[in-house]
Amino acid sequence: MAALPVVTYGESILRKVVEPVEDFEAIEDLVPNMFDTMYEEEGIGLAANQIGVDLNVMVIDISHADENCPPSTFVNGQIIERSGSESMEEGCLSVPGVRVDVTRSEKVTFAYQDLKGNHHEAKFDGLMATVIQHEMDHLNGLLIIDHASQLDKHRIRKQLKELAS
Ligand code: ZN
């Protein structure tokens, strides 16, 4: 297990729709590395393409905020239902130093597979719903800056230019 460098804004893998996982044995080593990297960087979620891996895997740990939520791994996730709307200021390990208000669905129904390939479907709300949507964005090639208002985009344009250079 090892913490790996996080890919940052400007790298093309962050703009790619990742590939689905078909070989579940192949991700046995990937997932511990993703948790290590997330904890090392003090993040609460991480998508596989943030460490340069083109696969639909995310890890989330919001246990600091909600002790009923254990650390989770979601494979081949898909949001199949959404409701409500709320805004929260978000940051991202791949866009360091940048924070923007992002409006997302308040509740989501999420279909995913576990590490063994078993299928699940569950409803999430609160911070968990927000983080799932943030990580699903990554796996679809989107970043928090894509949700930014015109004003925010103007405010952060220099930071983005520096990150991409
Ligand atoms: Zn992120």
PDB file of C-alpha atoms and ligand atoms in Angstrom:
ATOM      1  CA  MET A   1       0.000   0.000   0.000  1.00  0.00           C
ATOM      2  CA  ALA A   2       1.194   3.457  -0.784  1.00  0.00           C
ATOM      3  CA  ALA A   3       0.008   7.010  -1.051  1.00  0.00           C
ATOM      4  CA  LEU A   4       0.402   8.154  -4.647  1.00  0.00           C
ATOM      5  CA  PRO A   5       0.675  11.629  -6.182  1.00  0.00           C
ATOM      6  CA  VAL A   6      -2.693  13.212  -6.955  1.00  0.00           C
ATOM      7  CA  VAL A   7      -3.203  14.236 -10.572  1.00  0.00           C
ATOM      8  CA  THR A   8      -4.071  17.930 -10.800  1.00  0.00           C
ATOM      9  CA  TYR A   9      -5.957  20.269 -13.115  1.00  0.00           C
ATOM     10  CA  GLY A  10      -4.534  20.347 -16.612  1.00  0.00           C
ATOM     11  CA  GLU A  11      -3.942  16.577 -16.876  1.00  0.00           C
ATOM     12  CA  SER A  12      -6.114  14.961 -19.547  1.00  0.00           C
ATOM     13  CA  ILE A  13      -7.119  11.900 -17.465  1.00  0.00           C
ATOM     14  CA  LEU A  14      -9.227  14.217 -15.287  1.00  0.00           C
ATOM     15  CA  ARG A  15     -11.293  15.076 -18.367  1.00  0.00           C
ATOM     16  CA  LYS A  16     -11.963  11.514 -19.460  1.00  0.00           C
ATOM     17  CA  VAL A  17     -15.034   9.368 -18.923  1.00  0.00           C
ATOM     18  CA  VAL A  18     -13.354   6.403 -17.237  1.00  0.00           C
ATOM     19  CA  GLU A  19     -13.728   2.753 -18.212  1.00  0.00           C
ATOM     20  CA  PRO A  20     -15.956   0.364 -16.253  1.00  0.00           C
ATOM     21  CA  VAL A  21     -14.287  -2.258 -14.048  1.00  0.00           C
ATOM     22  CA  GLU A  22     -14.663  -5.756 -15.480  1.00  0.00           C
ATOM     23  CA  ASP A  23     -11.818  -7.567 -13.722  1.00  0.00           C
ATOM     24  CA  PHE A  24     -12.403  -7.190  -9.979  1.00  0.00           C
ATOM     25  CA  GLU A  25      -9.160  -8.945  -9.061  1.00  0.00           C
ATOM     26  CA  ALA A  26      -7.258  -6.196 -10.873  1.00  0.00           C
ATOM     27  CA  ILE A  27      -8.486  -3.527  -8.430  1.00  0.00           C
ATOM     28  CA  GLU A  28      -7.492  -5.370  -5.234  1.00  0.00           C
ATOM     29  CA  ASP A  29      -4.254  -3.393  -5.033  1.00  0.00           C
ATOM     30  CA  LEU A  30      -5.711  -0.165  -6.369  1.00  0.00           C
ATOM     31  CA  VAL A  31      -8.264   0.393  -3.607  1.00  0.00           C
ATOM     32  CA  PRO A  32      -5.835   0.363  -0.604  1.00  0.00           C
ATOM     33  CA  ASN A  33      -3.622   2.811  -2.528  1.00  0.00           C
ATOM     34  CA  MET A  34      -6.625   5.059  -3.091  1.00  0.00           C
ATOM     35  CA  PHE A  35      -7.466   5.067   0.646  1.00  0.00           C
ATOM     36  CA  ASP A  36      -3.805   5.745   1.545  1.00  0.00           C
ATOM     37  CA  THR A  37      -3.651   8.632  -0.909  1.00  0.00           C
ATOM     38  CA  MET A  38      -6.944  10.103   0.292  1.00  0.00           C
ATOM     39  CA  TYR A  39      -5.866   9.987   3.962  1.00  0.00           C
ATOM     40  CA  GLU A  40      -2.385  11.331   3.182  1.00  0.00           C
ATOM     41  CA  GLU A  41      -3.956  14.304   1.366  1.00  0.00           C
ATOM     42  CA  GLU A  42      -6.664  14.709   4.036  1.00  0.00           C
ATOM     43  CA  GLY A  43      -9.453  14.322   1.507  1.00  0.00           C
ATOM     44  CA  ILE A  44     -12.869  12.788   2.157  1.00  0.00           C
ATOM     45  CA  GLY A  45     -13.232  11.182  -1.261  1.00  0.00           C
ATOM     46  CA  LEU A  46     -11.065  10.119  -4.186  1.00  0.00           C
ATOM     47  CA  ALA A  47     -11.771   8.902  -7.713  1.00  0.00           C
ATOM     48  CA  ALA A  48      -9.379   6.473  -9.458  1.00  0.00           C
ATOM     49  CA  ASN A  49      -8.500   8.907 -12.257  1.00  0.00           C
ATOM     50  CA  GLN A  50      -7.193  11.308  -9.591  1.00  0.00           C
ATOM     51  CA  ILE A  51      -4.254   8.912  -9.226  1.00  0.00           C
ATOM     52  CA  GLY A  52      -4.079   8.346 -12.967  1.00  0.00           C
ATOM     53  CA  VAL A  53      -6.090   5.113 -13.162  1.00  0.00           C
ATOM     54  CA  ASP A  54      -8.721   4.919 -15.899  1.00  0.00           C
ATOM     55  CA  LEU A  55     -11.341   2.882 -14.012  1.00  0.00           C
ATOM     56  CA  ASN A  56     -14.719   3.529 -12.391  1.00  0.00           C
ATOM     57  CA  VAL A  57     -13.726   3.265  -8.708  1.00  0.00           C
ATOM     58  CA  MET A  58     -14.215   5.747  -5.866  1.00  0.00           C
ATOM     59  CA  VAL A  59     -13.412   5.684  -2.163  1.00  0.00           C
ATOM     60  CA  ILE A  60     -15.127   7.877   0.432  1.00  0.00           C
ATOM     61  CA  ASP A  61     -14.594   8.364   4.158  1.00  0.00           C
ATOM     62  CA  ILE A  62     -16.756  10.937   5.907  1.00  0.00           C
ATOM     63  CA  SER A  63     -16.614   9.184   9.290  1.00  0.00           C
ATOM     64  CA  HIS A  64     -15.163  12.373  10.848  1.00  0.00           C
ATOM     65  CA  ALA A  65     -18.516  14.042  10.155  1.00  0.00           C
ATOM     66  CA  ASP A  66     -20.885  11.091  10.419  1.00  0.00           C
ATOM     67  CA  GLU A  67     -19.855   8.136  12.548  1.00  0.00           C
ATOM     68  CA  ASN A  68     -22.645   6.035  11.039  1.00  0.00           C
ATOM     69  CA  CYS A  69     -20.914   6.181   7.653  1.00  0.00           C
ATOM     70  CA  PRO A  70     -18.041   3.673   7.437  1.00  0.00           C
ATOM     71  CA  PRO A  71     -15.260   4.107   4.838  1.00  0.00           C
ATOM     72  CA  SER A  72     -16.756   3.016   1.507  1.00  0.00           C
ATOM     73  CA  THR A  73     -15.612   1.776  -1.889  1.00  0.00           C
ATOM     74  CA  PHE A  74     -17.959   2.064  -4.857  1.00  0.00           C
ATOM     75  CA  VAL A  75     -17.248   0.387  -8.192  1.00  0.00           C
ATOM     76  CA  ASN A  76     -19.060   1.121 -11.465  1.00  0.00           C
ATOM     77  CA  GLY A  77     -21.304   3.623  -9.703  1.00  0.00           C
ATOM     78  CA  GLN A  78     -24.268   5.210 -11.365  1.00  0.00           C
ATOM     79  CA  ILE A  79     -26.679   7.800  -9.975  1.00  0.00           C
ATOM     80  CA  ILE A  80     -30.104   6.553 -11.003  1.00  0.00           C
ATOM     81  CA  GLU A  81     -32.369   9.021  -9.207  1.00  0.00           C
ATOM     82  CA  ARG A  82     -31.971  12.545  -7.861  1.00  0.00           C
ATOM     83  CA  SER A  83     -34.122  14.904  -5.825  1.00  0.00           C
ATOM     84  CA  GLY A  84     -33.863  18.300  -4.173  1.00  0.00           C
ATOM     85  CA  SER A  85     -31.098  20.808  -4.559  1.00  0.00           C
ATOM     86  CA  GLU A  86     -28.544  22.402  -2.258  1.00  0.00           C
ATOM     87  CA  SER A  87     -25.397  24.469  -2.529  1.00  0.00           C
ATOM     88  CA  MET A  88     -22.158  23.892  -0.682  1.00  0.00           C
ATOM     89  CA  GLU A  89     -18.664  25.304  -0.965  1.00  0.00           C
ATOM     90  CA  GLU A  90     -16.428  22.519  -2.228  1.00  0.00           C
ATOM     91  CA  GLY A  91     -12.718  21.965  -2.658  1.00  0.00           C
ATOM     92  CA  CYS A  92     -10.922  19.250  -4.604  1.00  0.00           C
ATOM     93  CA  LEU A  93      -7.519  17.568  -4.225  1.00  0.00           C
ATOM     94  CA  SER A  94      -7.075  17.888  -7.993  1.00  0.00           C
ATOM     95  CA  VAL A  95      -7.737  21.641  -7.965  1.00  0.00           C
ATOM     96  CA  PRO A  96      -5.671  22.624  -4.900  1.00  0.00           C
ATOM     97  CA  GLY A  97      -6.356  25.991  -3.318  1.00  0.00           C
ATOM     98  CA  VAL A  98      -9.601  26.536  -5.216  1.00  0.00           C
ATOM     99  CA  ARG A  99     -12.997  26.581  -3.514  1.00  0.00           C
ATOM    100  CA  VAL A 100     -16.276  27.215  -5.323  1.00  0.00           C
ATOM    101  CA  ASP A 101     -19.972  26.998  -4.541  1.00  0.00           C
ATOM    102  CA  VAL A 102     -21.479  23.941  -6.186  1.00  0.00           C
ATOM    103  CA  THR A 103     -25.204  23.213  -6.466  1.00  0.00           C
ATOM    104  CA  ARG A 104     -26.030  19.520  -6.366  1.00  0.00           C
ATOM    105  CA  SER A 105     -28.964  17.206  -5.744  1.00  0.00           C
ATOM    106  CA  GLU A 106     -29.874  16.846  -2.081  1.00  0.00           C
ATOM    107  CA  LYS A 107     -30.657  13.130  -2.302  1.00  0.00           C
ATOM    108  CA  VAL A 108     -29.472  10.466  -4.711  1.00  0.00           C
ATOM    109  CA  THR A 109     -30.235   6.842  -5.376  1.00  0.00           C
ATOM    110  CA  PHE A 110     -26.956   5.195  -6.223  1.00  0.00           C
ATOM    111  CA  ALA A 111     -26.369   1.866  -7.972  1.00  0.00           C
ATOM    112  CA  TYR A 112     -22.902   0.387  -7.623  1.00  0.00           C
ATOM    113  CA  GLN A 113     -20.873  -2.781  -7.232  1.00  0.00           C
ATOM    114  CA  ASP A 114     -18.747  -3.745  -4.244  1.00  0.00           C
ATOM    115  CA  LEU A 115     -15.201  -5.118  -4.405  1.00  0.00           C
ATOM    116  CA  LYS A 116     -16.521  -8.604  -5.096  1.00  0.00           C
ATOM    117  CA  GLY A 117     -18.678  -7.416  -7.993  1.00  0.00           C
ATOM    118  CA  ASN A 118     -21.987  -7.754  -6.140  1.00  0.00           C
ATOM    119  CA  HIS A 119     -24.636  -5.223  -7.166  1.00  0.00           C
ATOM    120  CA  HIS A 120     -26.207  -2.802  -4.690  1.00  0.00           C
ATOM    121  CA  GLU A 121     -28.614   0.089  -4.741  1.00  0.00           C
ATOM    122  CA  ALA A 122     -28.893   2.610  -1.896  1.00  0.00           C
ATOM    123  CA  LYS A 123     -30.266   6.061  -1.115  1.00  0.00           C
ATOM    124  CA  PHE A 124     -27.942   8.742   0.247  1.00  0.00           C
ATOM    125  CA  ASP A 125     -28.405  12.294   1.488  1.00  0.00           C
ATOM    126  CA  GLY A 126     -26.387  14.958   3.289  1.00  0.00           C
ATOM    127  CA  LEU A 127     -22.617  15.028   2.940  1.00  0.00           C
ATOM    128  CA  MET A 128     -22.497  11.472   1.565  1.00  0.00           C
ATOM    129  CA  ALA A 129     -24.771  12.435  -1.354  1.00  0.00           C
ATOM    130  CA  THR A 130     -22.593  15.483  -2.046  1.00  0.00           C
ATOM    131  CA  VAL A 131     -19.337  13.507  -2.050  1.00  0.00           C
ATOM    132  CA  ILE A 132     -20.800  10.735  -4.230  1.00  0.00           C
ATOM    133  CA  GLN A 133     -21.849  13.355  -6.800  1.00  0.00           C
ATOM    134  CA  HIS A 134     -18.407  15.019  -6.619  1.00  0.00           C
ATOM    135  CA  GLU A 135     -16.627  11.703  -7.236  1.00  0.00           C
ATOM    136  CA  MET A 136     -19.077  10.659  -9.976  1.00  0.00           C
ATOM    137  CA  ASP A 137     -18.260  13.974 -11.674  1.00  0.00           C
ATOM    138  CA  HIS A 138     -14.571  13.000 -11.635  1.00  0.00           C
ATOM    139  CA  LEU A 139     -15.334   9.618 -13.190  1.00  0.00           C
ATOM    140  CA  ASN A 140     -17.290  11.435 -15.910  1.00  0.00           C
ATOM    141  CA  GLY A 141     -14.469  13.886 -16.604  1.00  0.00           C
ATOM    142  CA  LEU A 142     -15.985  16.821 -14.710  1.00  0.00           C
ATOM    143  CA  LEU A 143     -14.501  19.071 -12.001  1.00  0.00           C
ATOM    144  CA  ILE A 144     -15.936  21.493  -9.419  1.00  0.00           C
ATOM    145  CA  ILE A 145     -14.842  24.425 -11.584  1.00  0.00           C
ATOM    146  CA  ASP A 146     -17.343  23.311 -14.235  1.00  0.00           C
ATOM    147  CA  HIS A 147     -20.099  24.150 -11.710  1.00  0.00           C
ATOM    148  CA  ALA A 148     -18.673  27.560 -10.820  1.00  0.00           C
ATOM    149  CA  SER A 149     -20.672  30.742 -11.396  1.00  0.00           C
ATOM    150  CA  GLN A 150     -19.373  33.264 -13.936  1.00  0.00           C
ATOM    151  CA  LEU A 151     -18.200  35.396 -11.022  1.00  0.00           C
ATOM    152  CA  ASP A 152     -16.289  32.478  -9.443  1.00  0.00           C
ATOM    153  CA  LYS A 153     -14.807  31.511 -12.813  1.00  0.00           C
ATOM    154  CA  HIS A 154     -13.485  35.043 -13.141  1.00  0.00           C
ATOM    155  CA  ARG A 155     -12.161  34.982  -9.555  1.00  0.00           C
ATOM    156  CA  ILE A 156     -10.236  31.699  -9.966  1.00  0.00           C
ATOM    157  CA  ARG A 157      -8.954  32.118 -13.524  1.00  0.00           C
ATOM    158  CA  LYS A 158      -5.408  33.042 -12.478  1.00  0.00           C
ATOM    159  CA  GLN A 159      -5.165  30.099 -10.049  1.00  0.00           C
ATOM    160  CA  LEU A 160      -6.285  27.721 -12.793  1.00  0.00           C
ATOM    161  CA  LYS A 161      -3.800  29.166 -15.246  1.00  0.00           C
ATOM    162  CA  GLU A 162      -0.983  28.590 -12.738  1.00  0.00           C
ATOM    163  CA  LEU A 163      -2.154  25.042 -11.964  1.00  0.00           C
ATOM    164  CA  ALA A 164      -2.245  24.108 -15.653  1.00  0.00           C
ATOM    165  CA  SER A 165       1.171  25.573 -16.474  1.00  0.00           C
TER     166      SER A 165
HETATM  167 ZN    ZN B   1     -12.346  16.195  -6.403  1.00  0.00          ZN
END
